[in-house]
Coordinates of C-alpha atoms in Angstrom, one line a residue:
Chain M
X1 CA 125.3 94.4 72.0
X2 CA 125.7 98.4 74.0
X3 CA 126.9 99.2 71.7
X4 CA 124.2 98.8 69.1
X5 CA 121.4 99.9 71.9
X6 CA 122.7 103.0 71.7
X7 CA 122.9 103.9 68.1
X8 CA 119.4 103.1 68.2
X9 CA 118.6 104.7 70.9
X10 CA 120.5 107.8 69.8
X11 CA 118.9 108.6 66.9
X12 CA 115.3 108.1 69.2
X13 CA 112.7 111.4 68.6
X14 CA 112.7 111.9 72.5
X15 CA 116.2 111.7 72.4
X16 CA 117.2 114.0 69.7
X17 CA 113.8 116.7 71.4
X18 CA 116.2 115.8 75.2
X19 CA 119.6 116.9 73.3
X20 CA 117.6 120.5 72.3
X21 CA 118.1 121.6 76.3
X22 CA 120.0 124.5 77.8
X23 CA 122.4 122.1 79.8
X24 CA 125.0 125.6 80.9
X25 CA 123.3 126.4 84.9
X26 CA 122.4 129.8 84.4
X27 CA 123.4 131.6 87.6
X28 CA 126.9 131.7 88.2
X29 CA 129.2 129.1 90.2
X30 CA 129.2 129.1 93.4
X31 CA 130.9 126.1 94.5
X32 CA 134.1 127.3 96.4
X33 CA 136.9 124.7 96.3
X34 CA 139.1 125.9 99.4
X35 CA 135.9 124.9 101.5
X36 CA 135.9 121.5 100.1
X37 CA 138.9 121.1 101.5
X38 CA 138.4 123.2 104.8
X39 CA 135.4 120.4 105.2
X40 CA 137.4 117.4 104.1
X41 CA 140.1 118.1 106.1
X42 CA 137.6 118.8 109.7
X43 CA 135.3 114.8 108.1
X44 CA 138.9 113.7 107.6
X45 CA 139.7 114.5 111.6
X46 CA 137.2 113.1 112.1
X47 CA 137.6 109.9 111.1
X48 CA 140.7 109.2 112.9
X49 CA 139.3 110.4 116.1
X50 CA 136.9 107.9 114.8
X51 CA 139.4 105.5 114.2
X52 CA 140.9 105.7 117.8
X53 CA 138.3 105.9 119.7
X54 CA 137.3 102.3 118.0
X55 CA 140.6 100.8 119.1
X56 CA 141.2 101.5 122.5
X57 CA 138.3 100.9 123.9
X58 CA 136.8 98.4 121.4
X59 CA 137.4 94.7 122.2
X60 CA 136.5 92.4 119.5
X61 CA 135.0 88.8 120.0
X62 CA 134.8 86.2 116.7
X63 CA 131.1 85.2 116.7
X64 CA 129.9 82.4 113.9
X65 CA 128.5 83.4 111.2
X66 CA 127.7 87.4 110.0
X67 CA 127.5 88.3 113.6
X68 CA 130.6 90.3 115.0
X69 CA 129.7 91.2 118.9
X70 CA 131.4 94.2 120.4
X71 CA 131.7 95.7 123.6
X72 CA 132.0 99.4 123.6
X73 CA 133.3 101.4 126.8
X74 CA 131.5 105.0 126.7
X75 CA 132.2 107.6 127.4
X76 CA 133.1 108.2 123.3
X77 CA 134.2 112.2 123.8
X78 CA 132.6 114.6 122.8
X79 CA 133.2 115.7 118.7
X80 CA 135.6 118.3 118.9
X81 CA 133.9 120.6 116.4
X82 CA 133.5 124.1 116.9
X83 CA 129.4 124.3 117.2
X84 CA 126.7 124.1 119.8
X85 CA 126.7 120.4 119.6
X86 CA 129.8 120.2 121.9
X87 CA 128.1 122.5 124.3
X88 CA 125.4 120.7 124.2
X89 CA 125.7 119.1 128.0
X90 CA 122.0 118.3 129.1
X91 CA 120.7 119.2 132.3
X92 CA 121.0 116.5 135.5
X93 CA 118.1 116.7 136.3
X94 CA 116.7 116.0 132.4
X95 CA 114.5 112.9 133.4
X96 CA 115.4 109.1 134.6
X97 CA 118.8 107.4 134.0
X98 CA 119.0 106.3 130.8
X99 CA 120.2 102.7 129.9
X100 CA 123.5 102.3 128.6
X101 CA 123.6 100.1 125.8
X102 CA 126.0 97.0 126.4
X103 CA 126.4 93.9 124.2
X104 CA 125.5 95.5 120.7
X105 CA 126.2 92.7 117.7
X106 CA 125.6 93.0 114.4
X107 CA 123.6 91.3 111.7
X108 CA 123.3 91.5 108.2
X109 CA 119.5 90.3 107.4
X110 CA 118.7 87.5 104.8
X111 CA 118.7 89.0 101.0
X112 CA 118.6 85.1 98.7
X113 CA 122.1 85.8 97.8
X114 CA 121.3 89.0 96.9
X115 CA 124.5 91.8 97.1
X116 CA 123.1 94.6 97.6
X117 CA 120.2 95.5 99.5
X118 CA 119.3 98.0 102.5
X119 CA 116.5 98.7 104.8
X120 CA 113.7 101.3 105.4
X121 CA 111.9 100.8 108.3
X122 CA 111.5 98.3 111.5
X123 CA 108.5 98.4 113.8
X124 CA 108.0 99.5 117.4
X125 CA 108.3 95.4 118.5
X126 CA 111.8 95.2 116.5
X127 CA 110.8 91.7 114.6
X128 CA 109.7 93.1 111.5
X129 CA 112.2 95.4 109.1
X130 CA 111.3 96.8 105.7
X131 CA 113.6 97.3 102.5
X132 CA 114.7 96.8 99.0
X133 CA 116.5 94.1 96.9
X134 CA 118.9 95.4 94.0
X135 CA 118.9 92.1 91.7
X136 CA 121.8 91.2 89.3
X137 CA 119.7 91.8 86.3
X138 CA 116.8 91.2 87.4
X139 CA 114.1 94.7 89.2
X140 CA 115.0 96.2 92.4
X141 CA 112.0 95.1 94.7
X142 CA 110.7 96.3 98.5
X143 CA 111.2 92.8 101.0
X144 CA 110.3 92.3 104.4
X145 CA 111.8 90.7 106.8
X146 CA 109.9 88.8 109.7
X147 CA 112.2 87.7 112.3
X148 CA 115.2 88.4 111.0
X149 CA 113.3 85.5 107.4
X150 CA 112.3 87.0 104.2
X151 CA 108.7 87.0 104.2
X152 CA 107.2 86.3 101.5
X153 CA 105.3 89.3 100.1
X154 CA 104.4 90.8 96.8
X155 CA 106.3 94.4 95.6
X156 CA 105.5 97.9 95.8
X157 CA 104.5 99.0 92.7
X158 CA 106.5 101.5 90.4
X159 CA 110.7 103.1 90.9
X160 CA 112.0 103.9 93.7
X161 CA 109.5 102.1 95.6
X162 CA 109.3 102.6 99.2
X163 CA 107.8 101.2 102.9
X164 CA 108.8 103.8 105.0
X165 CA 107.9 102.6 107.9
X166 CA 106.1 99.1 109.7
X167 CA 104.0 99.2 112.7
X168 CA 103.8 96.2 115.0
X169 CA 101.2 94.3 113.2
X170 CA 103.6 93.9 109.8
X171 CA 100.9 96.4 108.5
X172 CA 104.1 99.1 105.5
X173 CA 103.4 102.1 103.9
X174 CA 105.1 103.6 101.7
X175 CA 105.5 105.8 98.0
X176 CA 107.1 105.4 94.7
X177 CA 107.2 107.1 92.0
X178 CA 104.5 106.8 88.4
X179 CA 104.0 108.1 85.6
X180 CA 101.7 110.9 87.5
X181 CA 104.5 111.5 91.0
X182 CA 104.8 109.6 94.1
X183 CA 102.0 107.7 95.1
X184 CA 101.1 105.5 98.5
X185 CA 100.8 102.4 99.5
X186 CA 99.8 100.0 102.1
X187 CA 101.1 96.4 102.3
X188 CA 98.6 94.5 104.9
X189 CA 98.8 91.0 105.2
X190 CA 99.9 89.2 101.4
X191 CA 98.0 92.2 99.4
X192 CA 99.9 96.0 98.5
X193 CA 96.3 98.4 98.1
X194 CA 96.9 102.1 97.3
X195 CA 95.9 105.2 99.9
X196 CA 93.1 107.2 98.6
X197 CA 94.0 110.7 97.6
X198 CA 95.8 110.8 94.6
X199 CA 99.3 111.7 94.5
X200 CA 100.4 111.0 97.7
X201 CA 103.1 110.0 99.9
X202 CA 102.7 107.8 102.9
X203 CA 106.1 108.7 105.8
X204 CA 104.5 106.9 108.9
X205 CA 101.3 104.0 110.3
X206 CA 101.7 103.7 114.5
X207 CA 100.5 100.3 116.1
X208 CA 96.6 101.3 115.5
X209 CA 96.7 101.6 111.9
X210 CA 96.6 105.9 111.7
X211 CA 99.1 107.0 108.5
X212 CA 100.6 110.3 107.9
X213 CA 102.2 111.9 105.5
X214 CA 101.9 114.5 102.0
X215 CA 98.9 114.9 100.0
X216 CA 100.6 116.1 96.1
X217 CA 104.4 115.9 96.1
X218 CA 106.0 115.9 99.3
X219 CA 109.3 117.9 100.7
X220 CA 108.0 120.3 97.3
X221 CA 104.7 121.3 96.6
X222 CA 102.4 119.4 98.9
X223 CA 100.7 119.4 101.8
X224 CA 100.7 117.0 105.6
X225 CA 98.3 114.8 105.0
X226 CA 96.2 111.8 107.9
X227 CA 94.5 108.5 106.6
X228 CA 92.9 107.4 109.9
X229 CA 93.4 103.5 108.6
X230 CA 94.9 102.2 105.6
X231 CA 91.3 102.2 104.1
X232 CA 90.1 105.5 105.0
X233 CA 90.7 109.0 103.2
X234 CA 93.0 111.1 103.4
X235 CA 92.4 114.7 105.3
X236 CA 94.4 118.0 104.9
X237 CA 95.5 118.1 108.4
X238 CA 95.8 122.2 109.1
X239 CA 98.0 125.0 108.8
X240 CA 98.6 128.8 110.4
X241 CA 97.8 131.3 108.0
X242 CA 101.2 132.2 106.0
X243 CA 102.5 129.0 105.4
X244 CA 101.6 126.8 102.6
X245 CA 103.1 123.5 102.5
X246 CA 104.4 120.3 104.3
X247 CA 104.8 117.2 104.9
X248 CA 103.3 115.4 107.9
X249 CA 107.1 113.1 109.1
X250 CA 105.7 110.8 112.1
X251 CA 102.7 109.9 113.9
X252 CA 103.1 108.7 117.5
X253 CA 100.9 106.1 119.7
X254 CA 98.8 108.8 120.9
X255 CA 98.1 110.0 117.3
X256 CA 100.2 112.6 117.9
X257 CA 100.8 113.7 114.5
X258 CA 104.9 115.8 113.8
X259 CA 105.7 117.5 110.0
X260 CA 107.6 120.1 108.7
X261 CA 105.5 123.0 106.6
X262 CA 106.5 125.7 104.9
X263 CA 106.3 129.5 104.1
X264 CA 107.1 129.9 100.0
X265 CA 110.1 129.8 99.3
X266 CA 111.9 128.2 102.6
X267 CA 112.9 125.3 104.1
X268 CA 110.3 125.3 107.1
X269 CA 109.7 124.3 110.7
X270 CA 108.2 122.3 113.0
X271 CA 104.9 122.1 113.6
X272 CA 102.6 119.7 115.9
X273 CA 98.8 118.0 115.7
X274 CA 98.7 116.8 118.7
X275 CA 95.5 114.3 119.6
X276 CA 93.9 116.2 122.0
X277 CA 92.8 118.6 118.5
X278 CA 94.9 121.4 118.9
X279 CA 98.0 122.0 117.0
X280 CA 100.9 124.1 117.9
X281 CA 103.9 125.1 115.6
X282 CA 107.2 123.5 117.3
X283 CA 109.2 127.0 119.5
X284 CA 113.1 127.5 118.4
X285 CA 115.3 126.3 120.4
X286 CA 118.6 128.3 122.2
X287 CA 121.6 126.6 120.3
X288 CA 125.0 128.8 121.7
X289 CA 123.0 132.0 122.6
X290 CA 120.4 133.1 119.7
X291 CA 118.1 131.8 118.9
X292 CA 117.0 128.7 116.2
X293 CA 115.7 129.7 112.5
X294 CA 113.8 126.6 112.2
X295 CA 113.7 123.2 113.9
X296 CA 113.6 120.1 111.6
X297 CA 111.6 117.1 113.1
X298 CA 112.2 113.3 111.9
X299 CA 111.2 111.5 114.9
X300 CA 108.4 111.1 117.6
X301 CA 109.1 109.0 120.3
X302 CA 106.1 109.3 123.3
X303 CA 106.6 112.5 124.6
X304 CA 109.8 113.4 122.8
X305 CA 110.2 114.5 119.6
X306 CA 113.5 114.0 117.2
X307 CA 115.6 116.1 114.7
X308 CA 117.5 119.2 114.7
X309 CA 117.8 122.6 115.0
X310 CA 119.2 124.6 112.2
X311 CA 120.6 128.4 112.8
X312 CA 120.4 130.8 109.7
X313 CA 123.2 133.6 111.4
X314 CA 124.1 136.1 108.6
X315 CA 127.8 134.0 108.0
X316 CA 126.8 130.2 108.6
X317 CA 124.5 127.8 108.8
X318 CA 124.6 125.4 111.5
X319 CA 122.8 122.6 113.0
X320 CA 122.5 121.2 116.6
X321 CA 119.8 118.1 117.2
X322 CA 117.4 117.7 120.4
X323 CA 114.9 116.3 121.9
X324 CA 111.8 118.6 122.4
X325 CA 109.5 117.8 125.2
X326 CA 106.2 117.3 124.0
X327 CA 104.6 118.3 127.5
X328 CA 106.8 120.1 129.2
X329 CA 107.5 122.4 125.9
X330 CA 110.9 122.8 125.4
X331 CA 114.1 121.3 124.5
X332 CA 117.2 119.5 125.8
X333 CA 120.3 119.0 123.8
X334 CA 121.7 115.7 123.2
X335 CA 125.3 115.1 123.5
X336 CA 126.4 114.7 119.4
X337 CA 125.5 116.7 116.0
X338 CA 123.4 113.7 114.8
X339 CA 122.5 112.6 111.1
X340 CA 118.8 112.0 110.1
X341 CA 117.3 110.7 111.3
X342 CA 117.4 110.5 115.0
X343 CA 114.9 107.9 116.5
X344 CA 114.1 107.9 120.1
X345 CA 112.5 104.7 121.9
X346 CA 110.9 104.6 124.8
X347 CA 113.7 104.2 128.0
X348 CA 115.1 106.8 126.7
X349 CA 117.8 105.9 123.8
X350 CA 118.4 107.9 120.6
X351 CA 119.0 106.7 117.4
X352 CA 121.7 108.5 114.8
X353 CA 124.7 108.6 112.9
X354 CA 127.7 110.9 113.7
X355 CA 129.4 113.2 111.5
X356 CA 131.7 110.8 110.5
X357 CA 128.5 108.1 109.5
X358 CA 129.2 106.8 112.2
X359 CA 125.8 104.7 113.1
X360 CA 125.1 105.3 117.2
X361 CA 123.3 104.9 120.4
X362 CA 122.8 108.2 122.6
X363 CA 122.4 107.1 126.5
X364 CA 121.8 110.3 128.8
X365 CA 125.3 112.2 128.2
X366 CA 127.0 108.9 126.1
X367 CA 127.4 108.5 122.9
X368 CA 128.0 103.9 122.2
X369 CA 129.3 104.1 118.8
X370 CA 127.5 100.5 116.7
X371 CA 129.4 97.6 116.2
X372 CA 130.5 98.0 112.0
X373 CA 129.5 95.2 110.1
X374 CA 132.7 94.0 108.1
X375 CA 134.4 97.1 109.0
X376 CA 132.1 99.0 106.5
X377 CA 132.5 102.5 108.0
X378 CA 129.0 104.8 106.9
X379 CA 125.8 103.6 108.2
X380 CA 122.5 105.1 107.2
X381 CA 119.6 104.3 111.0
X382 CA 116.1 103.6 109.6
X383 CA 114.6 102.4 112.9
X384 CA 115.0 101.6 116.8
X385 CA 112.2 99.3 118.5
X386 CA 110.4 101.2 121.0
X387 CA 112.5 99.3 123.6
X388 CA 115.8 100.3 122.3
X389 CA 117.3 97.1 122.1
X390 CA 117.0 96.7 118.3
X391 CA 118.0 99.2 115.3
X392 CA 118.4 98.7 111.5
X393 CA 120.0 100.7 108.8
X394 CA 122.1 100.1 106.2
X395 CA 126.3 100.7 105.1
X396 CA 126.2 103.4 102.7
X397 CA 130.5 103.0 102.2
X398 CA 131.8 103.1 98.3
X399 CA 134.4 100.0 98.0
X400 CA 136.4 99.6 94.8
X401 CA 134.1 97.0 93.9
X402 CA 131.1 98.6 94.6
X403 CA 129.7 102.1 94.0
X404 CA 127.3 102.1 97.1
X405 CA 128.0 98.9 99.0
X406 CA 124.7 98.6 100.5
X407 CA 124.0 96.1 104.0
X408 CA 121.1 95.3 105.0
X409 CA 121.7 95.5 109.3
X410 CA 119.9 95.3 111.7
X411 CA 122.0 95.7 115.6
X412 CA 120.5 94.3 119.0
X413 CA 121.9 95.7 122.5
X414 CA 120.8 94.8 126.1
Chain F
X1 CA 148.4 117.0 104.4
X2 CA 151.2 117.2 102.2
X3 CA 151.1 120.3 99.8
X4 CA 151.9 118.0 96.4
X5 CA 148.6 115.9 96.8
X6 CA 146.5 119.2 97.6
X7 CA 148.2 120.5 94.4
X8 CA 147.6 117.5 93.0
X9 CA 143.3 117.7 94.0
X10 CA 143.5 121.8 92.8
X11 CA 144.9 120.4 89.2
X12 CA 142.1 117.2 89.8
X13 CA 139.3 120.2 90.1
X14 CA 140.5 122.7 88.1
X15 CA 138.5 121.9 84.4
X16 CA 136.3 119.6 85.7
X17 CA 133.9 122.3 87.8
X18 CA 132.1 123.3 85.0
X19 CA 131.1 119.7 83.5
X20 CA 130.2 118.7 87.3
X21 CA 128.3 121.7 87.5
X22 CA 126.7 120.6 83.6
X23 CA 125.8 117.4 85.0
X24 CA 124.1 118.1 88.3
X25 CA 121.8 120.6 86.8
X26 CA 120.9 118.0 83.9
X27 CA 119.8 116.4 87.0
X28 CA 117.9 118.4 89.5
X29 CA 117.3 121.1 87.1
X30 CA 118.1 123.7 89.3
X31 CA 121.3 125.3 89.2
X32 CA 121.6 126.0 93.4
X33 CA 120.6 122.9 94.1
X34 CA 123.4 122.0 91.4
X35 CA 125.9 123.9 93.2
X36 CA 125.1 122.6 96.8
X37 CA 125.3 118.6 94.6
X38 CA 128.8 119.5 93.2
X39 CA 130.0 121.4 96.9
X40 CA 129.3 118.2 98.5
X41 CA 130.9 115.9 95.1
X42 CA 134.4 117.5 95.8
X43 CA 134.0 117.3 99.7
X44 CA 133.7 113.7 99.6
X45 CA 136.0 113.9 96.7
X46 CA 138.8 115.5 98.6
X47 CA 137.9 113.8 102.5
X48 CA 139.2 110.5 100.6
X49 CA 142.1 112.3 98.3
X50 CA 145.1 110.5 100.5
X51 CA 143.3 106.8 99.2
X52 CA 142.9 107.8 96.2
X53 CA 145.3 105.7 95.0
X54 CA 144.5 102.1 93.8
X55 CA 140.8 104.5 92.3
X56 CA 141.9 104.2 87.7
X57 CA 139.5 105.9 86.7
X58 CA 138.9 109.1 89.0
X59 CA 136.7 110.6 86.9
X60 CA 134.5 107.9 87.1
X61 CA 133.8 107.8 90.7
X62 CA 133.7 111.1 90.8
X63 CA 130.3 111.1 88.6
X64 CA 129.9 107.5 90.7
X65 CA 130.2 110.0 93.6
X66 CA 128.1 113.6 92.2
X67 CA 125.0 110.6 90.7
X68 CA 125.4 109.2 93.8
X69 CA 124.8 112.5 96.3
X70 CA 121.9 113.0 94.2
X71 CA 120.1 110.4 94.4
X72 CA 120.7 110.3 98.4
X73 CA 117.5 112.5 99.0
X74 CA 117.6 111.1 102.8
X75 CA 120.7 113.1 103.5
X76 CA 119.7 115.6 101.2
X77 CA 119.7 118.2 104.8
X78 CA 122.6 116.2 106.0
X79 CA 125.9 117.0 103.6
X80 CA 123.9 120.5 103.9
X81 CA 125.8 120.7 107.1
X82 CA 128.6 120.7 104.8
X83 CA 127.6 124.2 103.0
X84 CA 127.8 126.8 106.3
X85 CA 129.2 129.9 105.9
X86 CA 128.9 129.3 101.6
X87 CA 125.2 130.0 102.1
X88 CA 125.0 133.6 102.3
X89 CA 127.4 134.0 100.0
X90 CA 126.1 132.5 97.3
X91 CA 122.1 134.7 98.4
X92 CA 124.1 138.1 98.0
X93 CA 125.4 137.0 94.4
X94 CA 123.8 138.0 91.9
X95 CA 120.5 136.4 90.8
X96 CA 121.6 135.6 86.9
X97 CA 117.9 136.2 85.2
X98 CA 115.4 132.8 84.6
X99 CA 115.6 132.6 80.6
X100 CA 112.5 131.7 79.0
X101 CA 114.1 127.9 78.0
X102 CA 114.2 127.3 81.7
X103 CA 110.1 126.6 81.4
X104 CA 111.1 124.7 78.6
X105 CA 108.5 122.1 78.3
X106 CA 111.7 120.0 77.5
X107 CA 112.8 120.8 80.9
X108 CA 109.9 120.3 82.2
X109 CA 109.3 116.6 81.0
X110 CA 112.7 115.6 82.0
X111 CA 112.0 116.6 85.8
X112 CA 108.7 114.2 85.3
X113 CA 110.9 111.5 85.5
X114 CA 111.4 109.4 88.7
X115 CA 115.0 110.8 89.9
X116 CA 116.6 107.1 88.7
X117 CA 114.7 107.5 85.5
X118 CA 116.3 111.2 85.1
X119 CA 119.6 109.1 85.9
X120 CA 119.5 106.9 83.8
X121 CA 118.4 109.3 80.6
X122 CA 120.6 112.6 81.5
X123 CA 124.0 109.6 81.8
X124 CA 123.3 108.8 78.7
X125 CA 122.1 111.1 76.6
X126 CA 122.5 114.5 77.2
X127 CA 126.7 113.8 79.1
X128 CA 127.2 110.6 76.7
X129 CA 128.1 108.3 79.1
X130 CA 128.1 104.1 77.8
X131 CA 125.3 101.8 79.3
X132 CA 128.1 100.2 80.8
X133 CA 129.3 102.7 82.5
X134 CA 125.8 104.6 83.9
X135 CA 125.1 101.0 85.8
X136 CA 128.2 101.9 87.5
X137 CA 127.3 105.3 88.5
X138 CA 124.1 103.7 89.4
X139 CA 125.6 101.1 91.5
X140 CA 122.5 98.6 89.0
X141 CA 123.2 95.3 85.6
X142 CA 123.3 97.0 82.3
X143 CA 120.0 95.5 82.1
X144 CA 118.4 98.1 84.3
X145 CA 120.0 100.5 82.8
X146 CA 118.0 99.2 79.0
X147 CA 114.9 99.3 80.5
X148 CA 115.2 101.8 82.6
X149 CA 116.3 104.0 79.7
X150 CA 113.7 101.9 77.5
X151 CA 110.4 103.3 80.3
X152 CA 111.9 106.9 80.0
X153 CA 112.6 107.4 76.6
X154 CA 108.4 106.5 76.2
X155 CA 107.0 108.6 79.2
X156 CA 109.2 111.6 77.3
X157 CA 107.5 110.0 74.3
X158 CA 104.2 111.1 75.9
X159 CA 104.8 113.8 77.3
X160 CA 106.5 115.6 74.4
X161 CA 103.2 115.0 72.3
X162 CA 101.2 116.2 74.8
X163 CA 103.4 119.3 75.0
X164 CA 103.1 119.0 71.3
X165 CA 98.9 119.9 70.9
X166 CA 98.8 122.0 73.4
X167 CA 101.1 124.1 72.2
X168 CA 99.1 123.5 68.7
X169 CA 96.1 125.3 70.4

């Protein structure tokens, strides 16, 4: 039947027009094969290092069901790469001691028998998680888990729908694509409704119900925006002159908003809209003795904004992960470079993924690897509860059976 | 890493870059971003090259990775880490003028599709991949590919019609 369908659509008028499209990239190739090998070797070294650590320091204890209990023995060594993260030794004076997570367990969230599924968000209490399931032969749909159980709620309409955040009352926000582009939605109780403001994307909601995101097209042609409640009309957040667009990325429990704003043809940098109504550009951290080119915020927890410093020095682009303290205006380097997002908790723990795509929890200078689910190696993290004990994320390995073996997971630690 | 394996990798990559750039360019509509996607795709391939023995169809595998890299927007900033000093070289390279055709209504319409719909249309009709393979690249069922194709073509028809009407004015 496949061939028949194909022949029919091949003669489609729209397909014929589509095929007039020039398909050669207009600029000469900058693909550097030698660099794929250099970078590939570096990633292999990271994997071997990670595997060695696991064998030496981890005891696996068989446990019931889908849960695997692992105990880690920190500290993990700093990643063996040249670059700013190797020098990232936080000052011993940097705040109270952060409790190192122990007894971490990984659990797959239930999916009603659907193999491919993932998480996209979690709430500050650790009770609610949002995600997507990909049933065979049916459309992908958004789902909510309540205390680890699938909750019967309607799915978000649209394509590529995603709940980007959920609060402690189970109110979730996100966006999907329709004919007009991105459209923001909010789930309250058993109803999914559009946020006001036309084309928009919602990125985050706090426990007070304040929603932030982008009006227009996120990550390229939009404006940072704030909805004071799920039923409110959005307001554009002010930007300094010279900046032409941006996205609000996260909102703190006190109403502080952090985002990334752009000058024309730049990658943008971090900006803070504080709860007192003032706003300011985030300063540039110093990476290896030189000022960073930009700071890209990814999450907020209390006084801390977490994200990456970017430095273009004319020859190289390097990244380093930081916690920025809003009260002091100072950056504290994290002991490992984390892939986005880095997510903080009020007890100082930070969740992220390392260069080898392992899920890790950082406590002070310790980098604790979270247990793998059924031997899968690559993860994306999506949430960390405020107490730093419940994390969520999903696997992204390519296996012989699956192009992308997504499994929705939570990790619980003491 | 034995040299033999490296030369096998180079032999495989040689001659495939143009095709991968073409697919990536159709998917993302920007030649720099397309090169980023190809660079990351080949890096992932090389990282796993020594374990590729059990993969029967390498081209299908590489296409899967390419589509996955394109769709994985959440991590797009992350794999840029891999670019490092390669970026400024690109900035210094002579910029070819953007042909008028680049702003054509066809490309505009294609870019107006949601990423997954665009991937389905590009892979099926511009890269001539069968439904079965497209389903595998995207990690969805063949039924989903067909329904996404139908939705995408409906949308394209609307956009093409609107553009034609505008031209006549």
